[in-house]
Amino acid sequence: MKEPGQYLAQALRSRRQTKGWSLDQASRHTGVSKAMLGQIERGESSPTVATLWKIATGFGAALSDFLEPPALDDDSAVRQTDELRHRPAVDAMLVASLFPYDAALGFEMFELTLMPGYTRSSEPHAPGVIEHVVLLRGGMELLIDGQWKPLQAGDAIRFAADRPHGYRNPGLEPAVFHNLIHYPPPR
């Protein structure tokens, strides 16, 4: 597998070319500056997770589309979380793409690790996107409808992710959770 930054650069360039977009057009659709998009495509810059989400949303794509190549056709292949876990951006968040986006199933699933003190605000995803969070270890808070909701290990929550939301770890230990993101069928 390519290094995450190398794959991101190739995936962004390929998606942009497939759509026939210039860097200016991609910037308008994603809300990410032309300069930053160019730096990412050249492998000169590592974006934040928030920027990765803006890019994915602007392209009408799943986040995992920019993190790793599509899964092989072997549905029964065992995926080792420890081998998948990496830091795809400059943030203090580790990501393991457990199940990359599959259009037939309409979802992608991650293991996410928030380091102590980490906070991330997320802009709304595309209309109809729903997130499912299951906290495995540690404690964290989710920003939903303007309120921070505390979660402890074993808690599970589902929420509409097509509005502003956020994640934070106010504790002293990493918070590890599964995040299943469901996308509505294309119209």
CSV table of C-alpha atoms in Angstrom, one decimal:
chain,number,residue,atom,x,y,z
A,1,MET,CA,0.0,0.0,0.0
A,2,LYS,CA,1.2,3.5,-0.7
A,3,GLU,CA,2.0,5.9,2.1
A,4,PRO,CA,-1.2,7.8,3.1
A,5,GLY,CA,0.0,11.1,1.7
A,6,GLN,CA,1.0,9.6,-1.6
A,7,TYR,CA,-2.3,7.9,-2.0
A,8,LEU,CA,-4.2,11.1,-1.1
A,9,ALA,CA,-2.2,13.1,-3.7
A,10,GLN,CA,-3.0,10.6,-6.4
A,11,ALA,CA,-6.6,10.2,-5.4
A,12,LEU,CA,-7.3,13.9,-5.3
A,13,ARG,CA,-5.6,14.5,-8.7
A,14,SER,CA,-7.5,11.5,-10.2
A,15,ARG,CA,-10.9,12.6,-8.9
A,16,ARG,CA,-10.3,16.2,-10.0
A,17,GLN,CA,-9.3,15.0,-13.5
A,18,THR,CA,-12.2,12.6,-13.8
A,19,LYS,CA,-14.6,15.5,-13.0
A,20,GLY,CA,-12.7,17.7,-15.5
A,21,TRP,CA,-12.2,20.3,-12.8
A,22,SER,CA,-9.4,22.8,-12.7
A,23,LEU,CA,-7.9,23.6,-9.3
A,24,ASP,CA,-10.1,26.7,-9.2
A,25,GLN,CA,-13.2,24.6,-9.8
A,26,ALA,CA,-12.2,22.1,-7.2
A,27,SER,CA,-11.6,24.9,-4.7
A,28,ARG,CA,-15.0,26.3,-5.3
A,29,HIS,CA,-16.7,22.9,-4.7
A,30,THR,CA,-14.7,22.0,-1.7
A,31,GLY,CA,-14.1,25.3,0.1
A,32,VAL,CA,-10.4,24.5,0.2
A,33,SER,CA,-8.0,27.0,-1.3
A,34,LYS,CA,-6.5,26.4,-4.7
A,35,ALA,CA,-3.0,26.7,-3.2
A,36,MET,CA,-3.7,24.0,-0.5
A,37,LEU,CA,-5.3,21.6,-3.1
A,38,GLY,CA,-2.2,22.0,-5.3
A,39,GLN,CA,0.1,21.4,-2.4
A,40,ILE,CA,-1.8,18.3,-1.4
A,41,GLU,CA,-1.7,17.0,-5.0
A,42,ARG,CA,2.1,17.5,-5.1
A,43,GLY,CA,2.5,15.8,-1.8
A,44,GLU,CA,3.9,19.0,-0.2
A,45,SER,CA,1.2,19.5,2.4
A,46,SER,CA,-0.6,17.2,4.9
A,47,PRO,CA,-4.2,18.5,5.5
A,48,THR,CA,-6.2,18.4,8.7
A,49,VAL,CA,-9.0,15.8,9.0
A,50,ALA,CA,-11.5,18.7,8.7
A,51,THR,CA,-9.9,19.6,5.3
A,52,LEU,CA,-10.0,16.0,4.2
A,53,TRP,CA,-13.7,16.0,5.0
A,54,LYS,CA,-14.3,19.2,3.0
A,55,ILE,CA,-12.5,17.7,0.1
A,56,ALA,CA,-14.5,14.5,0.2
A,57,THR,CA,-17.8,16.3,0.6
A,58,GLY,CA,-17.0,18.7,-2.2
A,59,PHE,CA,-16.3,15.8,-4.5
A,60,GLY,CA,-19.4,13.9,-3.4
A,61,ALA,CA,-17.2,11.1,-2.1
A,62,ALA,CA,-16.6,9.2,1.0
A,63,LEU,CA,-13.6,10.0,3.3
A,64,SER,CA,-12.1,6.6,2.8
A,65,ASP,CA,-11.9,7.2,-1.0
A,66,PHE,CA,-9.0,9.6,-0.2
A,67,LEU,CA,-7.3,7.4,2.4
A,68,GLU,CA,-6.7,4.1,0.7
A,69,PRO,CA,-7.4,2.2,-2.6
A,70,PRO,CA,-10.8,0.4,-2.8
A,71,ALA,CA,-11.0,-2.9,-1.0
A,72,LEU,CA,-10.3,-6.1,-2.8
A,73,ASP,CA,-13.1,-8.3,-4.0
A,74,ASP,CA,-12.5,-10.7,-1.1
A,75,ASP,CA,-15.3,-9.9,1.3
A,76,SER,CA,-14.0,-12.4,3.8
A,77,ALA,CA,-10.4,-11.0,4.1
A,78,VAL,CA,-9.4,-10.3,7.6
A,79,ARG,CA,-8.2,-6.7,8.1
A,80,GLN,CA,-5.8,-6.1,11.0
A,81,THR,CA,-6.6,-2.8,12.7
A,82,ASP,CA,-3.0,-2.4,14.0
A,83,GLU,CA,-1.8,-2.6,10.4
A,84,LEU,CA,-4.4,-0.1,9.1
A,85,ARG,CA,-4.0,2.5,11.9
A,86,HIS,CA,-2.2,5.7,10.8
A,87,ARG,CA,-2.2,9.4,11.1
A,88,PRO,CA,-3.7,10.6,7.8
A,89,ALA,CA,-3.5,14.3,8.6
A,90,VAL,CA,-1.6,16.7,10.8
A,91,ASP,CA,-4.2,16.4,13.6
A,92,ALA,CA,-3.8,14.3,16.7
A,93,MET,CA,-6.2,11.7,15.4
A,94,LEU,CA,-5.4,8.1,14.4
A,95,VAL,CA,-7.5,6.5,11.7
A,96,ALA,CA,-7.9,2.9,10.7
A,97,SER,CA,-10.2,2.4,7.7
A,98,LEU,CA,-11.8,-0.9,8.7
A,99,PHE,CA,-14.2,-1.1,5.8
A,100,PRO,CA,-13.6,1.5,3.0
A,101,TYR,CA,-16.7,2.9,1.4
A,102,ASP,CA,-18.7,0.4,-0.6
A,103,ALA,CA,-21.4,1.9,-2.8
A,104,ALA,CA,-23.5,-1.3,-2.7
A,105,LEU,CA,-23.6,-1.2,1.1
A,106,GLY,CA,-23.7,2.6,1.4
A,107,PHE,CA,-21.3,2.9,4.3
A,108,GLU,CA,-17.7,3.1,5.5
A,109,MET,CA,-16.4,2.2,8.9
A,110,PHE,CA,-13.4,3.5,10.8
A,111,GLU,CA,-11.6,3.0,14.1
A,112,LEU,CA,-10.7,6.5,15.3
A,113,THR,CA,-8.4,7.4,18.2
A,114,LEU,CA,-8.6,10.9,19.7
A,115,MET,CA,-5.5,11.9,21.7
A,116,PRO,CA,-6.0,13.6,25.1
A,117,GLY,CA,-7.1,17.2,24.7
A,118,TYR,CA,-8.0,16.8,21.0
A,119,THR,CA,-11.1,18.7,19.7
A,120,ARG,CA,-12.4,18.6,16.2
A,121,SER,CA,-15.4,20.5,14.8
A,122,SER,CA,-16.9,19.0,11.7
A,123,GLU,CA,-18.9,20.8,9.1
A,124,PRO,CA,-22.1,19.2,7.9
A,125,HIS,CA,-21.6,16.2,5.6
A,126,ALA,CA,-23.9,15.7,2.5
A,127,PRO,CA,-27.6,15.6,3.1
A,128,GLY,CA,-28.8,12.3,4.7
A,129,VAL,CA,-25.4,11.2,6.0
A,130,ILE,CA,-25.8,9.4,9.4
A,131,GLU,CA,-22.9,8.6,11.8
A,132,HIS,CA,-22.9,5.7,14.3
A,133,VAL,CA,-20.4,6.0,17.1
A,134,VAL,CA,-19.5,3.2,19.5
A,135,LEU,CA,-16.9,4.1,22.2
A,136,LEU,CA,-14.5,1.3,22.9
A,137,ARG,CA,-12.0,2.8,25.3
A,138,GLY,CA,-11.6,6.0,27.2
A,139,GLY,CA,-14.1,8.9,27.4
A,140,MET,CA,-15.1,11.5,24.8
A,141,GLU,CA,-17.8,14.0,24.0
A,142,LEU,CA,-19.8,14.5,20.9
A,143,LEU,CA,-21.2,17.8,19.8
A,144,ILE,CA,-24.7,17.2,18.5
A,145,ASP,CA,-27.3,19.9,18.1
A,146,GLY,CA,-25.1,22.4,19.9
A,147,GLN,CA,-24.7,20.3,23.0
A,148,TRP,CA,-21.6,18.3,24.1
A,149,LYS,CA,-22.8,14.8,25.0
A,150,PRO,CA,-20.4,12.7,27.2
A,151,LEU,CA,-19.7,9.1,26.2
A,152,GLN,CA,-18.1,6.4,28.3
A,153,ALA,CA,-16.7,3.1,27.1
A,154,GLY,CA,-19.5,0.9,25.8
A,155,ASP,CA,-21.8,3.8,24.9
A,156,ALA,CA,-23.3,3.9,21.4
A,157,ILE,CA,-25.0,6.8,19.6
A,158,ARG,CA,-26.4,7.5,16.1
A,159,PHE,CA,-26.8,11.1,14.8
A,160,ALA,CA,-27.5,13.0,11.6
A,161,ALA,CA,-24.1,14.2,10.4
A,162,ASP,CA,-25.5,16.5,7.8
A,163,ARG,CA,-25.3,19.4,10.3
A,164,PRO,CA,-22.4,20.7,12.3
A,165,HIS,CA,-21.0,18.3,14.9
A,166,GLY,CA,-17.8,17.6,16.7
A,167,TYR,CA,-15.6,15.3,18.7
A,168,ARG,CA,-13.4,15.9,21.7
A,169,ASN,CA,-11.4,14.1,24.3
A,170,PRO,CA,-11.2,16.1,27.5
A,171,GLY,CA,-9.5,13.1,29.3
A,172,LEU,CA,-6.0,12.1,30.0
A,173,GLU,CA,-6.1,8.8,28.0
A,174,PRO,CA,-6.7,8.2,24.3
A,175,ALA,CA,-10.4,7.7,23.3
A,176,VAL,CA,-10.9,4.9,20.8
A,177,PHE,CA,-14.2,4.4,18.9
A,178,HIS,CA,-15.7,2.9,15.9
A,179,ASN,CA,-17.5,5.3,13.5
A,180,LEU,CA,-19.8,3.8,10.9
A,181,ILE,CA,-20.8,6.5,8.3
A,182,HIS,CA,-23.8,5.7,6.2
A,183,TYR,CA,-24.5,7.6,3.0
A,184,PRO,CA,-27.9,7.8,1.4
A,185,PRO,CA,-28.3,6.2,-2.1
A,186,PRO,CA,-27.5,8.5,-5.0
A,187,ARG,CA,-30.6,10.1,-6.5
